[in-house]
Coordinates of C-alpha atoms and ligand atoms in Angstrom, one line a residue:
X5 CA 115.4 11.1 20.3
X6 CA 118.9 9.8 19.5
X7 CA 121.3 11.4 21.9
X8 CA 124.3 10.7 19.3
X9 CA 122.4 13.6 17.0
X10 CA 124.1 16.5 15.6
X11 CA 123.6 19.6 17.5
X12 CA 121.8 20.8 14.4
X13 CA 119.3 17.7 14.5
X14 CA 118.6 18.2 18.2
X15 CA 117.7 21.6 17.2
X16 CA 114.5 20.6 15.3
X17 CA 113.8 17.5 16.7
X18 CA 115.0 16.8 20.6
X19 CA 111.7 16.9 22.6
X20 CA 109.3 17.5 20.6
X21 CA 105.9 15.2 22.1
X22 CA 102.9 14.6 19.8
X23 CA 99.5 14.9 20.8
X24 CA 96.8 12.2 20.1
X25 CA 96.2 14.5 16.9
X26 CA 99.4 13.9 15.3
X27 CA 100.6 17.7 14.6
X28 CA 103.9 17.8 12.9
X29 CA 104.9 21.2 14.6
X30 CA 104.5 21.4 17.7
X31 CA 101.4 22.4 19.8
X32 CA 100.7 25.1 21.9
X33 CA 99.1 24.0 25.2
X34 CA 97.4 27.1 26.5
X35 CA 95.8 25.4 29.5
X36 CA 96.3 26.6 33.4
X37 CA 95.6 23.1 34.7
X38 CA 95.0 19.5 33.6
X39 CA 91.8 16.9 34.5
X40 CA 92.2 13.1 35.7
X41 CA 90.4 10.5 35.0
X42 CA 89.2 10.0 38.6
X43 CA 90.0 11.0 42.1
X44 CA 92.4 8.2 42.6
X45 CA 94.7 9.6 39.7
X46 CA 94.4 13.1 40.6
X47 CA 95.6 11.4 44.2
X48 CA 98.6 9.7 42.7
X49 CA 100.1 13.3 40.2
X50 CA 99.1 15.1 43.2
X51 CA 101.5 13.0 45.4
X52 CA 104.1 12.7 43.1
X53 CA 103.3 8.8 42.7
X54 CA 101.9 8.8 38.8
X55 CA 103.9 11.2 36.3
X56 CA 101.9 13.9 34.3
X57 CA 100.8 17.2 34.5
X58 CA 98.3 18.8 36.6
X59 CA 98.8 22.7 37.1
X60 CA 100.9 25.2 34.5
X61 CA 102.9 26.6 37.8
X62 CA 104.5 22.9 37.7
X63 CA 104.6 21.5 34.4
X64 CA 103.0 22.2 31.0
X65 CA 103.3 20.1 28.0
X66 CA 105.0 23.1 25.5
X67 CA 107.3 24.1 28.2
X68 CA 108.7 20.9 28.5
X69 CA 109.3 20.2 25.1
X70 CA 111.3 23.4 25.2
X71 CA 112.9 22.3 28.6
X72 CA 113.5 19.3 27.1
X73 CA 115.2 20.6 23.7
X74 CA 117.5 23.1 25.2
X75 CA 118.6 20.5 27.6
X76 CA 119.8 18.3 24.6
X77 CA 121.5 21.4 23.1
X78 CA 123.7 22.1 25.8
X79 CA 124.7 18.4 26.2
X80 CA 122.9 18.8 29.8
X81 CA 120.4 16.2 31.4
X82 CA 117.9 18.0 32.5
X83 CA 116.5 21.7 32.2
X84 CA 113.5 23.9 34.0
X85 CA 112.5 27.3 32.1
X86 CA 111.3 30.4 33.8
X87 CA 109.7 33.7 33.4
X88 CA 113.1 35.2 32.7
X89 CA 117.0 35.4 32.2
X90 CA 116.7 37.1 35.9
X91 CA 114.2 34.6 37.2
X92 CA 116.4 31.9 36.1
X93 CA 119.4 33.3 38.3
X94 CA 117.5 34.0 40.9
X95 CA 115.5 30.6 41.0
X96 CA 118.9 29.1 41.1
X97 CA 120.1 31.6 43.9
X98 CA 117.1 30.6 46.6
X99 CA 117.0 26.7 45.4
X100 CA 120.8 26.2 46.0
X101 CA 121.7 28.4 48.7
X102 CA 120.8 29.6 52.3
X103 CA 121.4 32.7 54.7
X104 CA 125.0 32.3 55.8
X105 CA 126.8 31.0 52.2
X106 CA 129.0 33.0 49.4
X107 CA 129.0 33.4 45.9
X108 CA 132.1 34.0 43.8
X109 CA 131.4 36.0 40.7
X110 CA 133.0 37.5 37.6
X111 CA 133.0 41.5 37.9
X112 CA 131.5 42.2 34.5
X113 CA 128.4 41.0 34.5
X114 CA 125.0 41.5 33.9
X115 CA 123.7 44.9 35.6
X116 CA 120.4 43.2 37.3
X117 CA 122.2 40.6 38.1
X118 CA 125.0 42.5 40.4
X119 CA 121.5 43.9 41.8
X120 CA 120.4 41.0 42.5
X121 CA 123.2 39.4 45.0
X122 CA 124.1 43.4 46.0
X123 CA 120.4 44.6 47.0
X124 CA 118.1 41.8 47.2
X125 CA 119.9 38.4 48.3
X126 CA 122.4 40.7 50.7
X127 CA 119.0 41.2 52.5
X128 CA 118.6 37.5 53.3
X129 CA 122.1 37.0 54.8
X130 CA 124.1 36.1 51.0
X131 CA 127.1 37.8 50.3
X132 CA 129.0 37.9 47.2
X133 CA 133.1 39.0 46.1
X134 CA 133.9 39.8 42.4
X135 CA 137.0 38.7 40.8
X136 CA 138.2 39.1 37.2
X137 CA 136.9 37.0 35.2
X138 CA 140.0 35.8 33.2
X139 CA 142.3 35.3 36.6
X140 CA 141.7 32.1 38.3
X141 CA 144.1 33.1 41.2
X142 CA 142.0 35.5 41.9
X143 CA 138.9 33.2 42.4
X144 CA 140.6 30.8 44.2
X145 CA 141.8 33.8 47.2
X146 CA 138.3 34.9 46.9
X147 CA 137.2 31.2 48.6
X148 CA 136.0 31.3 51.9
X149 CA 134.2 28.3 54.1
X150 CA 131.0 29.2 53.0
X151 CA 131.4 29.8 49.6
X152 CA 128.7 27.8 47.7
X153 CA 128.8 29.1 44.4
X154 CA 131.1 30.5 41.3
X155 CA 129.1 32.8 39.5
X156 CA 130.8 33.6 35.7
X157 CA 129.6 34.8 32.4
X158 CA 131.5 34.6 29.5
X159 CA 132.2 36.0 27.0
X160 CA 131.7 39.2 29.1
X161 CA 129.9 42.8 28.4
X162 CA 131.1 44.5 26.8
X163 CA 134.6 43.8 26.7
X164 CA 134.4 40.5 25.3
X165 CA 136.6 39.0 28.1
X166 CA 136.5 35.0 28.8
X167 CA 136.7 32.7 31.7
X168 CA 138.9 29.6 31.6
X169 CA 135.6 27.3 32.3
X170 CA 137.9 24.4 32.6
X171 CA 139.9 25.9 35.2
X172 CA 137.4 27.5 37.1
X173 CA 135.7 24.1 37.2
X174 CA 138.6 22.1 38.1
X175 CA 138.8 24.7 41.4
X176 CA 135.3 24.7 42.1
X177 CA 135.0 20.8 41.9
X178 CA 138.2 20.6 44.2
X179 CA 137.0 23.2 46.4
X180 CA 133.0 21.1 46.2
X181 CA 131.5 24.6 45.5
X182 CA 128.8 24.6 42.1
X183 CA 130.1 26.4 39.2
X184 CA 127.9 28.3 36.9
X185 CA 127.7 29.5 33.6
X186 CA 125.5 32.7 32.1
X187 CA 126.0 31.1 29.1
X188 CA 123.7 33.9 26.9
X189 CA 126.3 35.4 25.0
X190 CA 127.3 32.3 23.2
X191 CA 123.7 29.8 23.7
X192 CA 124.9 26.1 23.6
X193 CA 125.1 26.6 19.2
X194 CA 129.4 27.9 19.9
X195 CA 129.6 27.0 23.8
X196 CA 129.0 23.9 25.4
X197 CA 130.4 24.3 29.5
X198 CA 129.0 20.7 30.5
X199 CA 132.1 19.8 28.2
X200 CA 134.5 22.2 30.2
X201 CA 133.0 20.6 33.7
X202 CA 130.3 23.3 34.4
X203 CA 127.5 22.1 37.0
X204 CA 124.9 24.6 36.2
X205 CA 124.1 26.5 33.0
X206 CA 121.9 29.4 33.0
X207 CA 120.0 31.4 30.0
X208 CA 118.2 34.9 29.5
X209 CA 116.1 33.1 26.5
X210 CA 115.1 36.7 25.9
X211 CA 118.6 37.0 24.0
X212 CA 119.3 34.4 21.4
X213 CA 117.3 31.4 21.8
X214 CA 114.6 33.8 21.0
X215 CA 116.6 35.9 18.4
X216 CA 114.0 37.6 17.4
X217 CA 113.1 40.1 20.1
X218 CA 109.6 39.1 20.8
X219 CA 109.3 37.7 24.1
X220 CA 111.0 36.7 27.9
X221 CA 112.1 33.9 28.8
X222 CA 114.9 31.9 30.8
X223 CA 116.1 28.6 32.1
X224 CA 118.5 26.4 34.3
X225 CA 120.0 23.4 32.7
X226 CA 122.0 21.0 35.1
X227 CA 122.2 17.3 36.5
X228 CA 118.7 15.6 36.3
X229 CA 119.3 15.8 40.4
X230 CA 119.9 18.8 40.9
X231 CA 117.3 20.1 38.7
X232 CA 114.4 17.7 39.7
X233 CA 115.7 18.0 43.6
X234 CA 117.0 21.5 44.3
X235 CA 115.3 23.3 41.3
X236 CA 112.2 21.9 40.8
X237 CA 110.6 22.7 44.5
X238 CA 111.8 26.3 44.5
X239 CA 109.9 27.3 41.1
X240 CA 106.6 25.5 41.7
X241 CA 106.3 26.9 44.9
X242 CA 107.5 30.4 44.4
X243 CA 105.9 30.4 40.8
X244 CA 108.9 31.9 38.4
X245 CA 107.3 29.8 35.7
X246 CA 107.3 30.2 32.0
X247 CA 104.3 30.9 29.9
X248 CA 103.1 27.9 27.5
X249 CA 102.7 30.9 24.8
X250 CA 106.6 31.7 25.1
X251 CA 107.6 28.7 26.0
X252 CA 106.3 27.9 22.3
X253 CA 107.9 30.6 20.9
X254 CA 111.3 30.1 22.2
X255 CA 110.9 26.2 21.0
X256 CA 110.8 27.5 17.5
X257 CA 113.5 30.3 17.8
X258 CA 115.7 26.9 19.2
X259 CA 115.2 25.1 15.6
X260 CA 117.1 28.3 13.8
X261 CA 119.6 29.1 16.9
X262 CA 122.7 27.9 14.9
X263 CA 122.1 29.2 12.0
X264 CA 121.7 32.7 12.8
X265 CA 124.7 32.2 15.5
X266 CA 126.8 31.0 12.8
X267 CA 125.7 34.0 10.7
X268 CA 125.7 36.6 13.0
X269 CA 129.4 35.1 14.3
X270 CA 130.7 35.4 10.8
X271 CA 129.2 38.7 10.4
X272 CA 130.9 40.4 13.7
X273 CA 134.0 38.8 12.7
X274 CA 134.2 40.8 9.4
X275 CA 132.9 43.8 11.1
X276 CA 135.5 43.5 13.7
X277 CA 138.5 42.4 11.3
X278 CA 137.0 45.9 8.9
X279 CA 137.0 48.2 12.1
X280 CA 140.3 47.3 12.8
X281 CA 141.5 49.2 9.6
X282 CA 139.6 51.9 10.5
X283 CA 141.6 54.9 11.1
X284 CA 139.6 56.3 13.9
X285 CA 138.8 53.3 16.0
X286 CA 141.4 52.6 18.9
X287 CA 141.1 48.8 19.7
X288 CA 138.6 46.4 18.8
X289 CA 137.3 43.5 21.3
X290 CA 136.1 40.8 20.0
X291 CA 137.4 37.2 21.0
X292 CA 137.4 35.5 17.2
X293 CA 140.3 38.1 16.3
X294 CA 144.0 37.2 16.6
X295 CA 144.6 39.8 18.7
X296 CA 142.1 39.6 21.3
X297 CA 145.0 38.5 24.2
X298 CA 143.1 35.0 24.6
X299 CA 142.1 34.2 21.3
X300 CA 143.9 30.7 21.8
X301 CA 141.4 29.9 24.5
X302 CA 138.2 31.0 22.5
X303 CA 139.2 28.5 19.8
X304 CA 139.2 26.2 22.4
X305 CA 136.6 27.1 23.8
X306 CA 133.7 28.5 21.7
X307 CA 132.9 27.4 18.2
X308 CA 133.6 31.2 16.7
X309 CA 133.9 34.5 18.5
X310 CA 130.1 35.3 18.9
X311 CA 127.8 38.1 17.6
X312 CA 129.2 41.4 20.0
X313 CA 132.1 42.8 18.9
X314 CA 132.6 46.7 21.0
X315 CA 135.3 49.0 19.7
X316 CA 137.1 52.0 21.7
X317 CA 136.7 55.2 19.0
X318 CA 139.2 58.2 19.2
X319 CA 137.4 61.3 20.4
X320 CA 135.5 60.2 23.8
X321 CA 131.7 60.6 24.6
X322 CA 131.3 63.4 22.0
X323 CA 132.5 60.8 19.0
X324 CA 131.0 58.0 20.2
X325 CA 127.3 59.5 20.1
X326 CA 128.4 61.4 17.0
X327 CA 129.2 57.4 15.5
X328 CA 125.9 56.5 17.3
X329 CA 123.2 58.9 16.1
X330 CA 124.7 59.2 12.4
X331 CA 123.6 55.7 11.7
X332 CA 120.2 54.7 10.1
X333 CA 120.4 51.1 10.1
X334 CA 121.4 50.5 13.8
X335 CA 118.8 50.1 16.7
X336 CA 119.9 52.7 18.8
X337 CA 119.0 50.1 22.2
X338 CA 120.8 48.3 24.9
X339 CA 119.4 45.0 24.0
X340 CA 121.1 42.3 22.1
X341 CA 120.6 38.9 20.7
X342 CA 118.5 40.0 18.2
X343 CA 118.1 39.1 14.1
X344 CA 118.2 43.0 14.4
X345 CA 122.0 45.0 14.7
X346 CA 122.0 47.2 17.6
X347 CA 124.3 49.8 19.2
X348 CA 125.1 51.0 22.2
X349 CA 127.2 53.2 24.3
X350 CA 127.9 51.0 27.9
X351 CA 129.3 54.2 29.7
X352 CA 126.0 56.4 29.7
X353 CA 123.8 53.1 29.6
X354 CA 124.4 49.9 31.0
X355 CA 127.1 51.2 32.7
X356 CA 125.3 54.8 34.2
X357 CA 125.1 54.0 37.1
X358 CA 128.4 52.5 38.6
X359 CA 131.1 55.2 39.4
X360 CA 133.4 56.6 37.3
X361 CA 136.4 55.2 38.9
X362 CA 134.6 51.6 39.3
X363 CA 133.8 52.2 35.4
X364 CA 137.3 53.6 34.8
X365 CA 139.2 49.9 36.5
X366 CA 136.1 47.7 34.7
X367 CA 137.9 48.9 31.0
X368 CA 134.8 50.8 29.8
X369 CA 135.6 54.1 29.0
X370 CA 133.6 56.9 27.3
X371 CA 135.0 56.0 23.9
X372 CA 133.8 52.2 24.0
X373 CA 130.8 51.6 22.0
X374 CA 129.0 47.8 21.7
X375 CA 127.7 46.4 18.3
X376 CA 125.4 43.3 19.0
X377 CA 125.4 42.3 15.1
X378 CA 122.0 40.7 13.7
X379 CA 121.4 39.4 10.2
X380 CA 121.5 42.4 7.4
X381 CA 124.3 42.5 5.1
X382 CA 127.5 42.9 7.2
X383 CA 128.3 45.4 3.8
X384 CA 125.3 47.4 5.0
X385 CA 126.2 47.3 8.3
X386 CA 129.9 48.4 7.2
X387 CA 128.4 51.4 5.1
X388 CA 126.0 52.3 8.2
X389 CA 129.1 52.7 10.5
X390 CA 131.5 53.8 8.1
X391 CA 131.0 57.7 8.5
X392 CA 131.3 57.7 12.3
X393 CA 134.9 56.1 12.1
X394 CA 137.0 57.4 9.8
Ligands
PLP29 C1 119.7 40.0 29.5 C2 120.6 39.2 30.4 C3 120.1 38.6 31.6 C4 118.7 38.8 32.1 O1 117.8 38.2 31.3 P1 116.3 38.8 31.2 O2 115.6 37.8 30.3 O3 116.3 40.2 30.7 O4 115.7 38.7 32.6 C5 121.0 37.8 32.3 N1 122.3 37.6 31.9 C6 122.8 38.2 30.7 C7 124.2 38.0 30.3 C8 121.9 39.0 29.9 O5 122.4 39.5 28.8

């Protein structure tokens, strides 16, 4: 593999390890554990002395070639997958942290994962603050002694607000706590935060390195250190891992990732540019418009504005399911990152269960509704919307 490759070549080609059979695509090792050729070798992988594979929960052939792929797609040096998006974070969580330390984290993100540090890590002595996202100021009062970790996802959901990564990661570095990046929104084919000085990059694969809805998945990419020393231990032990079958099937979704993120980007943005003329619709948030208020920093950032554009809709709750059940194309689901469009209403979703108020200061009122666009016509998607906003 030629690390000077085009993001597209790495795509199809970075990792990819033959067998003694000489497959061209690559092959699916559905195998729990691995035989030596004597009791000496199986000595030397046991202890760490020889390198290979010897049980799935460790290593498996197809999951490194995936680990190994995504790694060269986010410009990263080394990656481990898990079972999950959520498995991922919280691999990361018990690997690099211990009772006593503090995460920094953006306010809007991911429902499980606000669980997760909230109900679960709280319980083994790890506390977390939220900031907003697009104020470093506010991270950097937010520092205490034992802050370890700056926790941000960007673009966020559903408001399609972004993180200075550069500036964040210029604190953090100063400050020697590890910034990382959900970066699931964008995946590595528009946003690359190793370039913006990142430390850690974490992935729900279930979202758009999949794209196609079929399986879960996740992964931590970071510093061939960190990963083989702080990572590594953690998920063999505990057992996180990811499947060889979906570990396979997120290796091919890899070899299409930019083409249906360059797609679905361009879609959105003519969705969100069309909605904006829409007599009916309020505001539009989507970070590839001119005026989303850091638009400036997404072109510097990301390659285009991503797949998600949301949309505030005159009328409250009462409109916004009226737009929702009157169309026929739309998934009616929470989930995104899918060839599939899908809508969504945050407020009596994703967003149930925090208070009113706490919804209310977020941005997310009753009127906002989320369009994670996939890869019909944007024309049909335009005619599927188009009697719920004007
Ligand atoms: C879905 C999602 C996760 C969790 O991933 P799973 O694969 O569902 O466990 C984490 N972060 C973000 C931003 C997500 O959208």
């Amino acid at each position: 593999m030629n690390k000077d490759w085009d993001i597209d070549t790495l795509a199809v080609r970075a990792g990819t390890e033959r067998s003694q059979f000489n497959e061209h695509s690559e092959a699916l090792f559905l195998t729990s554990s691995f035989v030596f050729d004597s009791a000496a070798q199986a000595a030397a992988r046991f202890s760490g002395a020889e390198p290979g594979n010897v049980y799935s929960r460790f290593t498996n052939p197809t999951v490194t070639m995936f680990e190994q792929r995504l790694a060269a797609l986010e410009g990263g040096e080394d990656c481990l997958a898990t079972s999950s998006g959520m498995a991922a974070i919280l691999t990361t969580c018990m690997a690099a942290l211990s009772a006593g330390d503090h995460i920094v984290s953006s306010q809007s993100i991911f429902g499980s994962t606000v669980n997760l540090f909230n109900t679960i890590l709280s319980r083994f002595g790890v506390t977390t603050s939220y900031v907003a996202l697009s104020d470093p100021a506010q991270w950097e009062a937010a520092i205490r002694p034992n802050t370890k970790l700056f926790y941000v996802e960007t673009p966020s959901n559903p408001l399609m607000e972004l993180a200075d990564i550069a500036a964040l990661a210029a604190l953090a570095k100063q400050r020697g706590i590890v910034l990382v990046i959900d970066n699931c929104f964008c995946t590595p084919a528009l946003q690359r935060p190793f370039e913006f000085g990142a430390d850690v990059v974490i992935h729900s694969a279930t979202k758009y390195l999949d794209g196609q809805g079929r399986v879960l998945g996740g992964a931590v990419v970071g510093t061939q250190k960190f990963i083989r020393e702080t990572i590594l231990p953690f998920l063999r032990t505990a057992g996180p891992t990811l499947s060889a079958f979906n570990a396979w099937v997120l290796l091919k979704g890899l070899e299409t990732l930019s083409l249906r993120m360059e797609r679905q980007s361009a879609s959105a943005l003519t969705l969100a540019r069309w909605l904006e003329q829409q007599p009916q619709v309020r505001r539009v948030y989507y970070p590839g418009l001119e005026s989303h208020p850091q638009h400036a920093l997404a072109l510097r950032q990301q390659k285009s504005g991503g797949a998600i554009v949301s949309f505030d809709i005159e009328g409250g709750r009462d409109a916004a399911w009226r737009l929702i059940d009157q169309t026929k194309l739309c998934s009616i689901t929470a989930n995104l990152g899918d060839t599939k469009t899908t809508i969504t209403h945050p407020a009596s979703t994703t967003h149930a269960r925090i208070t009113p108020e706490a919804r209310a200061a977020a941005g997310i009122s009753e009127d906002l509704i989320r369009v994670a666009v996939g890869l019909e016509a944007v024309a049909d998607l335009q005619q599927d919307l188009q009697g719920g906003v004007r």
